[in-house]
Amino acid sequence: MKPHYVLLAALATSSLLAIAGPPEKLPAAWTVSGPSPQKFSSGVETSDVGGVRGAKFLRNKSEDAQTWGALTQQISAQRYLGQRLQFKARIKTADISNYAGLWMRVDTPARHGAAFYNSVDKPIRGSTDWQERTVTLDVPADASIVSFGVIGSGKGQVWIDALTLEPVGRDVPVDRMSGRQRPLPDKPTL
């Protein structure tokens, strides 16, 4: 190979690396949660991801296709007590082997997960372009914490952008986990 071609190739590679740049750290309010958070990397993209800069990401950096992780933020429930709350974000995936999706949980002093939804019944799999997703839950009057974010289950990477968390009207349906919707009997069977 001629020396000037090698030089041009080296310059092109270094230019691309300079443009892409390493990701930034997540804002302090965000954490990685799940059974093995050390198996995931996270951050804020400084390069363009499908037309978006500054997207938060979660990437399974291990070979463990059975694990899951979540980008998580927790806030006080105080300003949302007794309201219907919706978490909305745009989400993009690359090579997700199990599923990805938005999630939200509301805790009360007496009950961890008084309201919970994790998108397992509306999975995003494989590689997808940006799409808007929502999670809507009722916040009990005695709620203490609202947790929300994005989950990545299995191998792959997920990005989120354009996040909002705001009260919505009672006409917006609440998300419910499959299997938790059956009515309970009024009397015990003894």
GROMACS .gro file of C-alpha atoms in nm:
model
  190
    1MET     CA    1   0.000   0.000   0.000
    2LYS     CA    2   0.131   0.345  -0.086
    3PRO     CA    3   0.228   0.569   0.208
    4HIS     CA    4  -0.018   0.844   0.116
    5TYR     CA    5  -0.310   0.594   0.120
    6VAL     CA    6  -0.206   0.479   0.467
    7LEU     CA    7  -0.187   0.841   0.581
    8LEU     CA    8  -0.531   0.920   0.434
    9ALA     CA    9  -0.682   0.612   0.600
   10ALA     CA   10  -0.531   0.710   0.936
   11LEU     CA   11  -0.660   1.067   0.903
   12ALA     CA   12  -1.009   0.948   0.809
   13THR     CA   13  -1.020   0.710   1.106
   14SER     CA   14  -0.901   0.973   1.353
   15SER     CA   15  -1.151   1.223   1.212
   16LEU     CA   16  -1.437   0.979   1.262
   17LEU     CA   17  -1.327   0.908   1.618
   18ALA     CA   18  -1.305   1.280   1.691
   19ILE     CA   19  -1.657   1.335   1.556
   20ALA     CA   20  -1.809   1.040   1.743
   21GLY     CA   21  -1.628   1.101   2.069
   22PRO     CA   22  -1.673   0.899   2.384
   23PRO     CA   23  -2.013   0.906   2.553
   24GLU     CA   24  -2.069   1.137   2.848
   25LYS     CA   25  -2.167   1.015   3.194
   26LEU     CA   26  -2.535   1.004   3.282
   27PRO     CA   27  -2.667   1.293   3.491
   28ALA     CA   28  -2.637   1.208   3.862
   29ALA     CA   29  -3.013   1.146   3.896
   30TRP     CA   30  -2.987   0.839   3.670
   31THR     CA   31  -2.855   0.499   3.783
   32VAL     CA   32  -2.831   0.151   3.638
   33SER     CA   33  -3.040  -0.098   3.834
   34GLY     CA   34  -3.118  -0.467   3.803
   35PRO     CA   35  -2.970  -0.794   3.927
   36SER     CA   36  -2.624  -0.731   3.773
   37PRO     CA   37  -2.574  -0.360   3.696
   38GLN     CA   38  -2.201  -0.419   3.641
   39LYS     CA   39  -2.291  -0.608   3.320
   40PHE     CA   40  -2.418  -0.285   3.164
   41SER     CA   41  -2.263   0.037   3.042
   42SER     CA   42  -2.461   0.358   3.022
   43GLY     CA   43  -2.419   0.719   2.933
   44VAL     CA   44  -2.523   1.003   2.707
   45GLU     CA   45  -2.428   0.972   2.339
   46THR     CA   46  -2.222   1.258   2.201
   47SER     CA   47  -2.255   1.123   1.847
   48ASP     CA   48  -2.557   1.109   1.620
   49VAL     CA   49  -2.786   0.810   1.681
   50GLY     CA   50  -3.051   0.792   1.410
   51GLY     CA   51  -3.070   1.170   1.381
   52VAL     CA   52  -3.056   1.235   1.756
   53ARG     CA   53  -2.767   1.365   1.967
   54GLY     CA   54  -2.764   1.345   2.346
   55ALA     CA   55  -2.970   1.027   2.382
   56LYS     CA   56  -2.926   0.827   2.703
   57PHE     CA   57  -2.827   0.464   2.648
   58LEU     CA   58  -2.804   0.128   2.823
   59ARG     CA   59  -2.581  -0.144   2.671
   60ASN     CA   60  -2.533  -0.503   2.782
   61LYS     CA   61  -2.154  -0.536   2.771
   62SER     CA   62  -2.154  -0.900   2.885
   63GLU     CA   63  -2.226  -1.223   2.701
   64ASP     CA   64  -2.514  -1.295   2.943
   65ALA     CA   65  -2.832  -1.308   2.734
   66GLN     CA   66  -3.047  -1.385   3.040
   67THR     CA   67  -2.972  -1.075   3.246
   68TRP     CA   68  -3.155  -0.744   3.243
   69GLY     CA   69  -3.074  -0.390   3.344
   70ALA     CA   70  -3.260  -0.064   3.366
   71LEU     CA   71  -3.176   0.303   3.346
   72THR     CA   72  -3.358   0.430   3.652
   73GLN     CA   73  -3.451   0.762   3.804
   74GLN     CA   74  -3.641   0.798   4.132
   75ILE     CA   75  -3.833   1.106   4.242
   76SER     CA   76  -4.067   1.199   4.524
   77ALA     CA   77  -4.431   1.119   4.445
   78GLN     CA   78  -4.552   1.424   4.642
   79ARG     CA   79  -4.648   1.646   4.347
   80TYR     CA   80  -4.840   1.362   4.173
   81LEU     CA   81  -5.048   1.220   4.462
   82GLY     CA   82  -5.389   1.099   4.349
   83GLN     CA   83  -5.313   1.171   3.982
   84ARG     CA   84  -5.269   0.961   3.670
   85LEU     CA   85  -4.906   0.992   3.562
   86GLN     CA   86  -4.756   0.923   3.220
   87PHE     CA   87  -4.391   0.862   3.135
   88LYS     CA   88  -4.328   0.917   2.765
   89ALA     CA   89  -4.006   0.879   2.566
   90ARG     CA   90  -3.873   0.797   2.224
   91ILE     CA   91  -3.687   0.467   2.220
   92LYS     CA   92  -3.445   0.306   1.973
   93THR     CA   93  -3.286  -0.039   1.992
   94ALA     CA   94  -2.994  -0.233   1.845
   95ASP     CA   95  -2.975  -0.613   1.856
   96ILE     CA   96  -3.202  -0.657   2.161
   97SER     CA   97  -3.220  -1.033   2.215
   98ASN     CA   98  -3.503  -1.049   2.471
   99TYR     CA   99  -3.692  -0.721   2.502
  100ALA     CA  100  -3.666  -0.351   2.575
  101GLY     CA  101  -3.924  -0.097   2.683
  102LEU     CA  102  -4.016   0.183   2.917
  103TRP     CA  103  -4.106   0.105   3.277
  104MET     CA  104  -4.247   0.284   3.581
  105ARG     CA  105  -4.320   0.191   3.943
  106VAL     CA  106  -4.498   0.374   4.224
  107ASP     CA  107  -4.417   0.280   4.584
  108THR     CA  108  -4.610   0.357   4.901
  109PRO     CA  109  -4.473   0.325   5.255
  110ALA     CA  110  -4.669   0.001   5.292
  111ARG     CA  111  -4.618  -0.148   4.945
  112HIS     CA  112  -4.320  -0.163   4.712
  113GLY     CA  113  -4.468  -0.166   4.362
  114ALA     CA  114  -4.817  -0.045   4.451
  115ALA     CA  115  -4.839   0.035   4.079
  116PHE     CA  116  -4.597  -0.119   3.827
  117TYR     CA  117  -4.553  -0.169   3.454
  118ASN     CA  118  -4.244  -0.282   3.260
  119SER     CA  119  -4.355  -0.320   2.894
  120VAL     CA  120  -4.293  -0.697   2.892
  121ASP     CA  121  -4.625  -0.744   2.709
  122LYS     CA  122  -4.532  -0.475   2.450
  123PRO     CA  123  -4.173  -0.582   2.383
  124ILE     CA  124  -3.933  -0.412   2.147
  125ARG     CA  125  -3.694  -0.669   2.001
  126GLY     CA  126  -3.405  -0.666   1.758
  127SER     CA  127  -3.300  -0.339   1.596
  128THR     CA  128  -3.560  -0.065   1.561
  129ASP     CA  129  -3.571   0.300   1.466
  130TRP     CA  130  -3.696   0.571   1.701
  131GLN     CA  131  -4.053   0.519   1.821
  132GLU     CA  132  -4.261   0.688   2.088
  133ARG     CA  133  -4.371   0.476   2.384
  134THR     CA  134  -4.562   0.553   2.703
  135VAL     CA  135  -4.631   0.406   3.046
  136THR     CA  136  -4.930   0.535   3.243
  137LEU     CA  137  -5.003   0.456   3.610
  138ASP     CA  138  -5.225   0.588   3.887
  139VAL     CA  139  -5.035   0.738   4.180
  140PRO     CA  140  -5.201   0.646   4.511
  141ALA     CA  141  -5.275   0.926   4.759
  142ASP     CA  142  -5.018   0.779   5.000
  143ALA     CA  143  -4.742   0.722   4.741
  144SER     CA  144  -4.386   0.810   4.836
  145ILE     CA  145  -4.163   0.731   4.535
  146VAL     CA  146  -4.201   0.722   4.156
  147SER     CA  147  -3.933   0.526   3.970
  148PHE     CA  148  -3.912   0.526   3.590
  149GLY     CA  149  -3.679   0.457   3.302
  150VAL     CA  150  -3.598   0.207   3.029
  151ILE     CA  151  -3.528  -0.164   3.061
  152GLY     CA  152  -3.302  -0.376   2.843
  153SER     CA  153  -3.336  -0.752   2.878
  154GLY     CA  154  -3.080  -0.978   2.715
  155LYS     CA  155  -2.806  -0.866   2.481
  156GLY     CA  156  -2.809  -0.541   2.284
  157GLN     CA  157  -2.846  -0.170   2.339
  158VAL     CA  158  -3.135   0.069   2.395
  159TRP     CA  159  -3.146   0.450   2.368
  160ILE     CA  160  -3.408   0.695   2.502
  161ASP     CA  161  -3.470   1.057   2.415
  162ALA     CA  162  -3.742   1.325   2.443
  163LEU     CA  163  -3.851   1.215   2.791
  164THR     CA  164  -4.153   1.363   2.967
  165LEU     CA  165  -4.323   1.277   3.296
  166GLU     CA  166  -4.655   1.451   3.349
  167PRO     CA  167  -5.010   1.406   3.478
  168VAL     CA  168  -5.271   1.303   3.222
  169GLY     CA  169  -5.650   1.286   3.223
  170ARG     CA  170  -5.853   0.991   3.349
  171ASP     CA  171  -5.948   0.922   2.986
  172VAL     CA  172  -5.593   0.790   2.925
  173PRO     CA  173  -5.588   0.417   3.006
  174VAL     CA  174  -5.360   0.280   3.278
  175ASP     CA  175  -5.103   0.018   3.176
  176ARG     CA  176  -5.145  -0.313   3.354
  177MET     CA  177  -4.922  -0.617   3.367
  178SER     CA  178  -5.064  -0.928   3.202
  179GLY     CA  179  -5.192  -1.176   3.457
  180ARG     CA  180  -5.264  -0.911   3.719
  181GLN     CA  181  -5.597  -0.812   3.570
  182ARG     CA  182  -5.817  -1.097   3.689
  183PRO     CA  183  -6.074  -0.989   3.946
  184LEU     CA  184  -6.040  -1.122   4.297
  185PRO     CA  185  -6.329  -1.309   4.462
  186ASP     CA  186  -6.529  -1.132   4.733
  187LYS     CA  187  -6.528  -1.436   4.963
  188PRO     CA  188  -6.258  -1.690   5.040
  189THR     CA  189  -6.286  -2.051   4.930
  190LEU     CA  190  -6.230  -2.250   5.247
   0.00000   0.00000   0.00000
